[in-house]
Tab-separated table of C-alpha atoms in Angstrom:
chain	number	residue	atom	x	y	z
A	1	MET	CA	-13.815	-17.265	19.716
A	2	SER	CA	-11.134	-17.314	16.970
A	3	SER	CA	-12.528	-16.444	13.754
A	4	GLN	CA	-12.050	-15.421	10.229
A	5	VAL	CA	-13.537	-14.081	7.553
A	6	VAL	CA	-14.125	-16.163	3.985
A	7	VAL	CA	-15.409	-14.579	0.965
A	8	GLU	CA	-16.822	-17.894	-0.491
A	9	SER	CA	-17.915	-16.232	-4.156
A	10	PRO	CA	-17.958	-12.387	-5.472
A	11	GLY	CA	-20.212	-10.972	-2.654
A	12	ALA	CA	-20.763	-14.512	-0.408
A	13	HIS	CA	-18.707	-14.593	2.751
A	14	ARG	CA	-18.689	-16.227	6.134
A	15	VAL	CA	-17.269	-15.294	9.417
A	16	GLU	CA	-16.281	-19.143	10.769
A	17	GLU	CA	-14.271	-20.610	13.304
A	18	HIS	CA	-10.758	-20.230	12.644
A	19	THR	CA	-7.936	-23.104	13.360
A	20	PRO	CA	-4.467	-21.884	13.754
A	21	ARG	CA	-2.522	-23.612	11.132
A	22	ASP	CA	1.168	-24.818	12.787
A	23	PRO	CA	4.246	-23.316	11.164
A	24	GLY	CA	6.368	-25.672	8.836
A	25	ALA	CA	9.759	-25.602	8.083
A	26	GLY	CA	10.886	-22.197	7.111
A	27	GLU	CA	7.589	-20.723	8.782
A	28	ALA	CA	6.053	-18.069	11.286
A	29	LEU	CA	2.935	-18.219	13.093
A	30	VAL	CA	1.568	-14.695	13.875
A	31	ALA	CA	-1.407	-13.687	16.218
A	32	VAL	CA	-2.898	-10.837	14.312
A	33	HIS	CA	-3.312	-7.842	15.548
A	34	ALA	CA	-5.076	-5.418	12.905
A	35	VAL	CA	-5.967	-5.818	9.022
A	36	GLY	CA	-6.752	-3.030	7.384
A	37	ILE	CA	-9.285	-2.765	4.156
A	38	CYS	CA	-8.441	-1.261	0.792
A	39	GLY	CA	-10.149	-1.205	-2.432
A	40	SER	CA	-8.250	-4.515	-3.862
A	41	ASP	CA	-10.321	-6.087	-0.563
A	42	ARG	CA	-13.767	-4.803	-1.999
A	43	GLU	CA	-12.721	-5.988	-5.308
A	44	VAL	CA	-12.357	-9.506	-4.126
A	45	TYR	CA	-15.919	-9.315	-2.581
A	46	GLN	CA	-17.355	-7.982	-5.238
A	47	GLY	CA	-15.664	-9.945	-8.223
A	48	ASN	CA	-14.335	-7.222	-10.092
A	49	ARG	CA	-10.586	-8.319	-9.103
A	50	PRO	CA	-8.539	-9.026	-12.342
A	51	GLU	CA	-8.938	-12.579	-13.249
A	52	GLY	CA	-6.039	-14.375	-12.359
A	53	TYR	CA	-5.347	-11.996	-9.020
A	54	VAL	CA	-7.762	-13.769	-6.840
A	55	ARG	CA	-8.436	-17.590	-5.976
A	56	TYR	CA	-12.126	-18.149	-4.431
A	57	PRO	CA	-12.470	-18.819	-1.719
A	58	ILE	CA	-10.473	-16.680	0.018
A	59	THR	CA	-9.522	-15.063	3.736
A	60	PRO	CA	-8.948	-11.758	2.481
A	61	GLY	CA	-6.522	-9.610	3.967
A	62	HIS	CA	-2.858	-8.107	3.008
A	63	GLU	CA	-2.250	-5.381	4.991
A	64	TRP	CA	-1.702	-6.359	8.455
A	65	SER	CA	0.300	-6.271	11.676
A	66	GLY	CA	1.025	-8.730	14.823
A	67	THR	CA	3.070	-10.499	16.792
A	68	VAL	CA	4.685	-13.983	16.299
A	69	TRP	CA	3.382	-16.782	18.365
A	70	SER	CA	5.464	-19.342	17.248
A	71	VAL	CA	8.273	-20.545	14.255
A	72	GLY	CA	8.873	-23.688	12.372
A	73	SER	CA	12.392	-25.580	11.810
A	74	GLY	CA	14.842	-23.289	10.253
A	75	VAL	CA	13.247	-20.093	11.633
A	76	PRO	CA	15.461	-18.184	14.354
A	77	THR	CA	13.564	-18.624	17.792
A	78	SER	CA	14.286	-14.947	18.889
A	79	LEU	CA	11.726	-14.102	16.156
A	80	VAL	CA	8.885	-15.200	19.020
A	81	GLY	CA	7.748	-12.632	20.526
A	82	ARG	CA	8.752	-9.781	18.555
A	83	LYS	CA	6.128	-7.105	16.236
A	84	VAL	CA	6.085	-7.638	12.573
A	85	VAL	CA	4.734	-6.936	9.328
A	86	GLY	CA	4.674	-8.750	6.288
A	87	GLU	CA	5.059	-8.705	2.623
A	88	GLY	CA	2.223	-10.138	0.642
A	89	PHE	CA	4.056	-11.586	-2.550
A	90	ARG	CA	5.145	-14.890	-2.151
A	91	ASN	CA	8.029	-15.040	-4.705
A	92	CYS	CA	9.946	-17.797	-5.736
A	93	GLN	CA	13.116	-16.968	-5.038
A	94	VAL	CA	14.822	-18.503	-7.567
A	95	CYS	CA	13.774	-16.668	-11.398
A	96	ASP	CA	15.846	-14.278	-12.559
A	97	ARG	CA	14.160	-10.963	-11.244
A	98	CYS	CA	13.835	-12.355	-7.540
A	99	HIS	CA	17.353	-13.157	-7.498
A	100	ALA	CA	17.598	-9.336	-9.074
A	101	GLY	CA	15.274	-7.878	-5.841
A	102	GLU	CA	12.632	-7.577	-8.229
A	103	THR	CA	10.152	-10.051	-6.094
A	104	THR	CA	7.210	-8.188	-7.000
A	105	LEU	CA	8.066	-9.291	-11.166
A	106	CYS	CA	8.379	-13.074	-10.304
A	107	THR	CA	7.822	-15.116	-13.461
A	108	ASP	CA	6.424	-17.987	-11.546
A	109	GLY	CA	3.600	-16.617	-11.246
A	110	TYR	CA	1.451	-14.456	-8.905
A	111	GLU	CA	0.758	-15.326	-5.400
A	112	GLU	CA	-0.098	-12.798	-2.758
A	113	THR	CA	-1.433	-13.388	0.734
A	114	GLY	CA	-5.370	-12.500	0.633
A	115	PHE	CA	-5.563	-12.466	-2.775
A	116	THR	CA	-3.980	-16.158	-3.792
A	117	GLN	CA	-3.185	-17.389	-0.346
A	118	PRO	CA	-5.059	-17.067	3.332
A	119	GLY	CA	-4.321	-13.511	4.292
A	120	ALA	CA	-4.743	-11.498	7.847
A	121	MET	CA	-8.609	-11.187	8.669
A	122	ALA	CA	-8.625	-14.259	11.241
A	123	THR	CA	-6.990	-14.244	13.924
A	124	THR	CA	-3.537	-15.739	12.960
A	125	LEU	CA	-2.027	-15.822	10.223
A	126	THR	CA	1.165	-18.834	8.947
A	127	LEU	CA	3.268	-17.887	6.367
A	128	PRO	CA	6.903	-18.173	5.179
A	129	ALA	CA	9.193	-16.144	7.798
A	130	ARG	CA	11.421	-15.060	5.228
A	131	LEU	CA	8.827	-12.507	4.342
A	132	LEU	CA	8.244	-10.886	7.751
A	133	HIS	CA	10.022	-7.472	8.763
A	134	VAL	CA	10.665	-6.723	12.664
A	135	LEU	CA	9.287	-4.020	14.327
A	136	PRO	CA	10.946	-1.836	17.490
A	137	ASP	CA	9.515	-3.070	20.399
A	138	ASP	CA	8.038	-0.270	21.103
A	139	ALA	CA	6.299	0.439	18.047
A	140	ASP	CA	1.949	0.674	17.783
A	141	LEU	CA	0.663	-2.172	16.123
A	142	THR	CA	-2.328	-0.362	15.056
A	143	ALA	CA	-0.243	2.148	13.248
A	144	ALA	CA	1.758	-0.372	11.536
A	145	ALA	CA	-1.429	-2.298	10.075
A	146	LEU	CA	-0.953	0.460	7.121
A	147	LEU	CA	3.056	-0.532	6.422
A	148	GLU	CA	1.877	-2.469	3.712
A	149	PRO	CA	0.453	0.419	1.504
A	150	ALA	CA	2.799	3.052	2.788
A	151	ALA	CA	5.854	0.478	1.035
A	152	CYS	CA	4.120	0.562	-2.019
A	153	ILE	CA	4.575	4.398	-1.817
A	154	ALA	CA	8.208	3.619	-0.210
A	155	ALA	CA	8.885	1.634	-3.863
A	156	ALA	CA	7.824	5.069	-5.639
A	157	ALA	CA	9.521	7.295	-3.626
A	158	LEU	CA	13.229	5.454	-4.144
A	159	LYS	CA	12.288	5.240	-7.778
A	160	ALA	CA	11.648	8.949	-7.320
A	161	ARG	CA	15.275	9.198	-6.841
A	162	THR	CA	14.809	12.884	-5.183
A	163	GLN	CA	17.063	15.037	-3.687
A	164	PRO	CA	17.015	17.664	-1.300
A	165	GLY	CA	16.078	21.330	-2.679
A	166	GLU	CA	14.282	19.625	-5.259
A	167	ARG	CA	10.695	20.238	-6.408
A	168	ALA	CA	8.403	17.618	-5.698
A	169	ALA	CA	4.434	17.071	-5.849
A	170	VAL	CA	1.920	14.459	-5.153
A	171	VAL	CA	-0.961	13.466	-7.483
A	172	GLY	CA	-3.588	12.053	-4.777
A	173	THR	CA	-4.810	12.468	-1.549
A	174	GLY	CA	-6.006	9.355	0.024
A	175	THR	CA	-3.954	6.605	1.665
A	176	LEU	CA	-1.426	6.518	-0.803
A	177	GLY	CA	-1.082	10.030	-1.160
A	178	MET	CA	-0.805	11.016	2.296
A	179	PHE	CA	1.982	8.519	2.550
A	180	ALA	CA	3.735	9.876	-0.479
A	181	VAL	CA	3.728	13.233	0.995
A	182	GLN	CA	5.549	11.787	4.259
A	183	PHE	CA	8.193	9.790	2.405
A	184	LEU	CA	8.664	13.018	-0.401
A	185	ARG	CA	9.253	15.478	3.016
A	186	ALA	CA	11.727	13.287	4.256
A	187	THR	CA	14.276	14.013	1.718
A	188	SER	CA	13.442	17.906	2.426
A	189	PRO	CA	12.482	19.392	-0.928
A	190	VAL	CA	12.584	22.680	-1.110
A	191	GLU	CA	8.815	22.614	-2.332
A	192	LEU	CA	5.929	20.303	-1.674
A	193	LEU	CA	2.510	20.286	-3.964
A	194	VAL	CA	-0.184	18.390	-2.953
A	195	VAL	CA	-2.934	17.869	-6.019
A	196	GLY	CA	-6.324	16.585	-5.259
A	197	THR	CA	-10.085	17.112	-6.035
A	198	ARG	CA	-10.972	17.566	-2.289
A	199	ALA	CA	-10.546	20.568	-0.171
A	200	ASP	CA	-11.047	19.058	2.862
A	201	ARG	CA	-7.964	16.706	2.505
A	202	GLU	CA	-5.626	20.147	2.270
A	203	ALA	CA	-5.222	20.316	6.444
A	204	LEU	CA	-4.285	16.643	6.780
A	205	ALA	CA	-1.700	17.216	3.416
A	206	ARG	CA	-0.343	20.503	5.000
A	207	GLN	CA	0.484	18.573	8.525
A	208	PHE	CA	2.276	15.901	6.994
A	209	GLY	CA	4.586	18.053	5.071
A	210	ALA	CA	2.943	19.404	2.045
A	211	THR	CA	4.198	23.334	1.697
A	212	ASP	CA	1.440	23.819	-0.996
A	213	PHE	CA	-2.016	23.000	-2.238
A	214	ARG	CA	-4.048	23.376	-5.466
A	215	LEU	CA	-7.579	21.310	-6.190
A	216	LYS	CA	-6.961	19.469	-9.409
A	217	ASP	CA	-9.358	22.337	-11.202
A	218	GLU	CA	-7.336	25.472	-10.481
A	219	LEU	CA	-4.137	24.052	-11.793
A	220	PRO	CA	-2.983	25.770	-15.125
A	221	ALA	CA	-3.690	24.228	-18.507
A	222	ASP	CA	0.374	23.314	-18.452
A	223	GLY	CA	0.458	22.015	-14.760
A	224	GLY	CA	2.913	24.585	-14.096
A	225	ALA	CA	5.514	22.390	-15.924
A	226	GLU	CA	8.246	22.933	-13.064
A	227	TYR	CA	8.522	19.902	-10.577
A	228	ASP	CA	11.465	17.869	-10.798
A	229	VAL	CA	9.620	14.999	-9.155
A	230	VAL	CA	5.806	13.598	-9.404
A	231	ILE	CA	4.672	10.371	-7.571
A	232	GLU	CA	0.780	9.529	-9.256
A	233	THR	CA	-1.323	7.770	-6.466
A	234	ALA	CA	-4.752	8.251	-7.489
A	235	GLY	CA	-5.470	5.450	-10.079
A	236	SER	CA	-6.965	7.364	-12.928
A	237	ALA	CA	-5.475	8.389	-16.526
A	238	SER	CA	-6.366	12.064	-15.961
A	239	ALA	CA	-4.616	11.786	-12.637
A	240	ALA	CA	-1.272	10.363	-14.382
A	241	ARG	CA	-1.574	12.975	-16.799
A	242	THR	CA	-2.175	15.945	-14.352
A	243	ALA	CA	1.472	14.687	-13.013
A	244	ALA	CA	2.789	14.816	-15.951
A	245	SER	CA	2.247	18.030	-16.838
A	246	LEU	CA	3.122	19.284	-13.978
A	247	LEU	CA	6.848	18.052	-14.474
A	248	ARG	CA	9.714	20.582	-15.902
A	249	ARG	CA	11.616	18.973	-18.749
A	250	GLY	CA	13.448	15.959	-17.988
A	251	GLY	CA	11.605	15.714	-15.101
A	252	ARG	CA	10.900	12.457	-13.342
A	253	LEU	CA	6.725	10.862	-12.495
A	254	VAL	CA	6.160	7.560	-10.721
A	255	LEU	CA	2.954	6.186	-11.590
A	256	THR	CA	1.506	4.052	-8.471
A	257	GLY	CA	-2.461	4.316	-9.623
A	258	ILE	CA	-4.319	1.724	-11.918
A	259	PRO	CA	-6.728	3.560	-14.048
A	260	ALA	CA	-9.740	0.764	-15.418
A	261	PRO	CA	-8.477	-1.256	-18.233
A	262	GLY	CA	-9.011	0.946	-21.989
A	263	ALA	CA	-8.062	4.275	-20.510
A	264	GLU	CA	-6.372	6.673	-22.147
A	265	GLY	CA	-3.017	7.242	-21.559
A	266	LEU	CA	-0.337	9.409	-21.498
A	267	ASP	CA	0.671	11.359	-24.465
A	268	PRO	CA	4.464	9.093	-25.879
A	269	THR	CA	4.809	12.692	-28.217
A	270	ASP	CA	4.955	14.518	-24.759
A	271	LEU	CA	7.059	12.145	-23.102
A	272	VAL	CA	9.673	11.888	-25.727
A	273	VAL	CA	10.092	15.806	-26.347
A	274	ARG	CA	9.995	16.817	-22.742
A	275	GLN	CA	12.591	13.507	-22.270
A	276	LEU	CA	10.243	12.876	-19.251
A	277	GLU	CA	11.533	9.321	-17.066
A	278	VAL	CA	8.472	7.526	-16.230
A	279	HIS	CA	8.778	4.621	-13.595
A	280	THR	CA	5.563	2.369	-12.414
A	281	VAL	CA	5.020	0.593	-8.918
A	282	PHE	CA	2.747	-2.448	-8.523
A	283	GLY	CA	3.110	-3.771	-5.014
A	284	ALA	CA	6.681	-3.571	-2.990
A	285	PRO	CA	9.636	-5.507	-3.228
A	286	PRO	CA	11.875	-6.196	-0.312
A	287	GLU	CA	14.257	-3.407	-0.588
A	288	ALA	CA	10.879	-0.813	-0.214
A	289	TRP	CA	9.581	-2.787	3.111
A	290	ALA	CA	12.821	-2.010	4.563
A	291	HIS	CA	13.246	1.379	3.736
A	292	THR	CA	9.524	1.594	5.466
A	293	VAL	CA	10.299	-0.022	8.328
A	294	ARG	CA	13.394	1.909	9.012
A	295	VAL	CA	11.327	5.863	8.287
A	296	PHE	CA	8.284	4.181	10.277
A	297	GLY	CA	10.972	3.533	13.168
A	298	ALA	CA	13.041	6.474	12.949
A	299	GLY	CA	9.542	8.427	13.257
A	300	LEU	CA	9.565	9.633	9.938
A	301	LEU	CA	6.084	8.323	9.399
A	302	ASP	CA	3.050	8.590	10.795
A	303	PRO	CA	-0.080	6.024	9.852
A	304	LEU	CA	-2.561	7.032	12.646
A	305	PRO	CA	-3.988	9.807	11.151
A	306	LEU	CA	-5.378	7.926	7.939
A	307	ILE	CA	-7.144	5.624	10.730
A	308	THR	CA	-11.038	6.655	11.301
A	309	HIS	CA	-12.930	3.614	12.022
A	310	GLU	CA	-11.843	0.300	13.901
A	311	LEU	CA	-14.369	-2.598	13.572
A	312	PRO	CA	-14.416	-6.292	15.249
A	313	LEU	CA	-13.996	-8.888	12.238
A	314	THR	CA	-17.578	-9.965	12.552
A	315	GLU	CA	-18.627	-6.274	10.893
A	316	PHE	CA	-16.606	-6.921	7.811
A	317	PRO	CA	-19.524	-6.362	5.363
A	318	GLN	CA	-19.514	-3.720	7.255
A	319	ALA	CA	-16.426	-2.319	6.428
A	320	ILE	CA	-16.403	-3.254	3.024
A	321	ASP	CA	-19.382	-0.812	2.798
A	322	LEU	CA	-17.895	2.267	4.827
A	323	MET	CA	-15.214	1.904	2.015
A	324	GLY	CA	-17.240	2.443	-1.245
A	325	THR	CA	-19.299	5.362	0.395
A	326	GLY	CA	-17.192	8.482	-0.538
A	327	ASP	CA	-17.702	10.040	2.524
A	328	PRO	CA	-14.573	12.269	3.449
A	329	LYS	CA	-14.894	11.005	6.464
A	330	VAL	CA	-13.955	8.023	5.996
A	331	GLY	CA	-10.273	7.050	5.614
A	332	LYS	CA	-8.623	3.734	6.690
A	333	VAL	CA	-10.923	1.245	7.907
A	334	LEU	CA	-9.538	-1.103	9.981
A	335	LEU	CA	-10.450	-4.788	11.209
A	336	ARG	CA	-9.545	-6.046	14.811
A	337	PRO	CA	-9.554	-9.834	14.911
């Protein structure tokens, strides 16, 4: 049966019959292959997503891959049958930020697939065709379902501007951290350190290209202060401070995690005196998506080792629970419509 998940309100969901919506002008209808679950999906289900960043009832699902079934008027028919992934942000395309390519800063307000617009936890997804990115014909669609979080890290990697031979570090060993390792490895750093809180992640970090691994508690008081660039992915204020402490004077820091409101942040005196360059990332603009698909197609990005569970769509609550267990054996969880 064609089905979809609908979260009616925090803590209340149903799995119901899904009727595909024919694509209108400028749209495409995609058969969903797989959809990933991340912390923001748990926020939607539990009701602690920040105000304005979810609209109930909603079909979640912003990390997905699929195949184009049909297209509406104004869309090239050559898209039909192609494997694709898609951007989540529904930007207006006409404001100054959109014209500058900074679509995640669209001034027309926040709209995103899976949060305020129907998402991919359904048999099909209809969305603007302009948001699609075409994959190679031989692409593994299961692996490609993780390209949305990868694109967010691609945005960080592009802002980091890492040069061959530099010293790089990643703070955080979750899905985002492991993608950061892979993107940084592709720039040929002379050293690539990963800092985390779980020793069991060392083997995977090294598999992806890390040359060194340290637990956060093992770092010296000053962090080492010798790295040219650090990408933080852990989402805590303490992780941000750790990341800053790793940088040399004039180093570049990119923050991708979102700490809880009210967290004590970086020391502005330290930032100024050491002349640190700080960037942040929220979502992924088209440039980052294009970079991700290019790196994935070149075989430099391997999401498959991050996937530990694949469940049918009907087991949505079990998947949400898995993500919250803290079990080190639980990595990325996928739902298969």
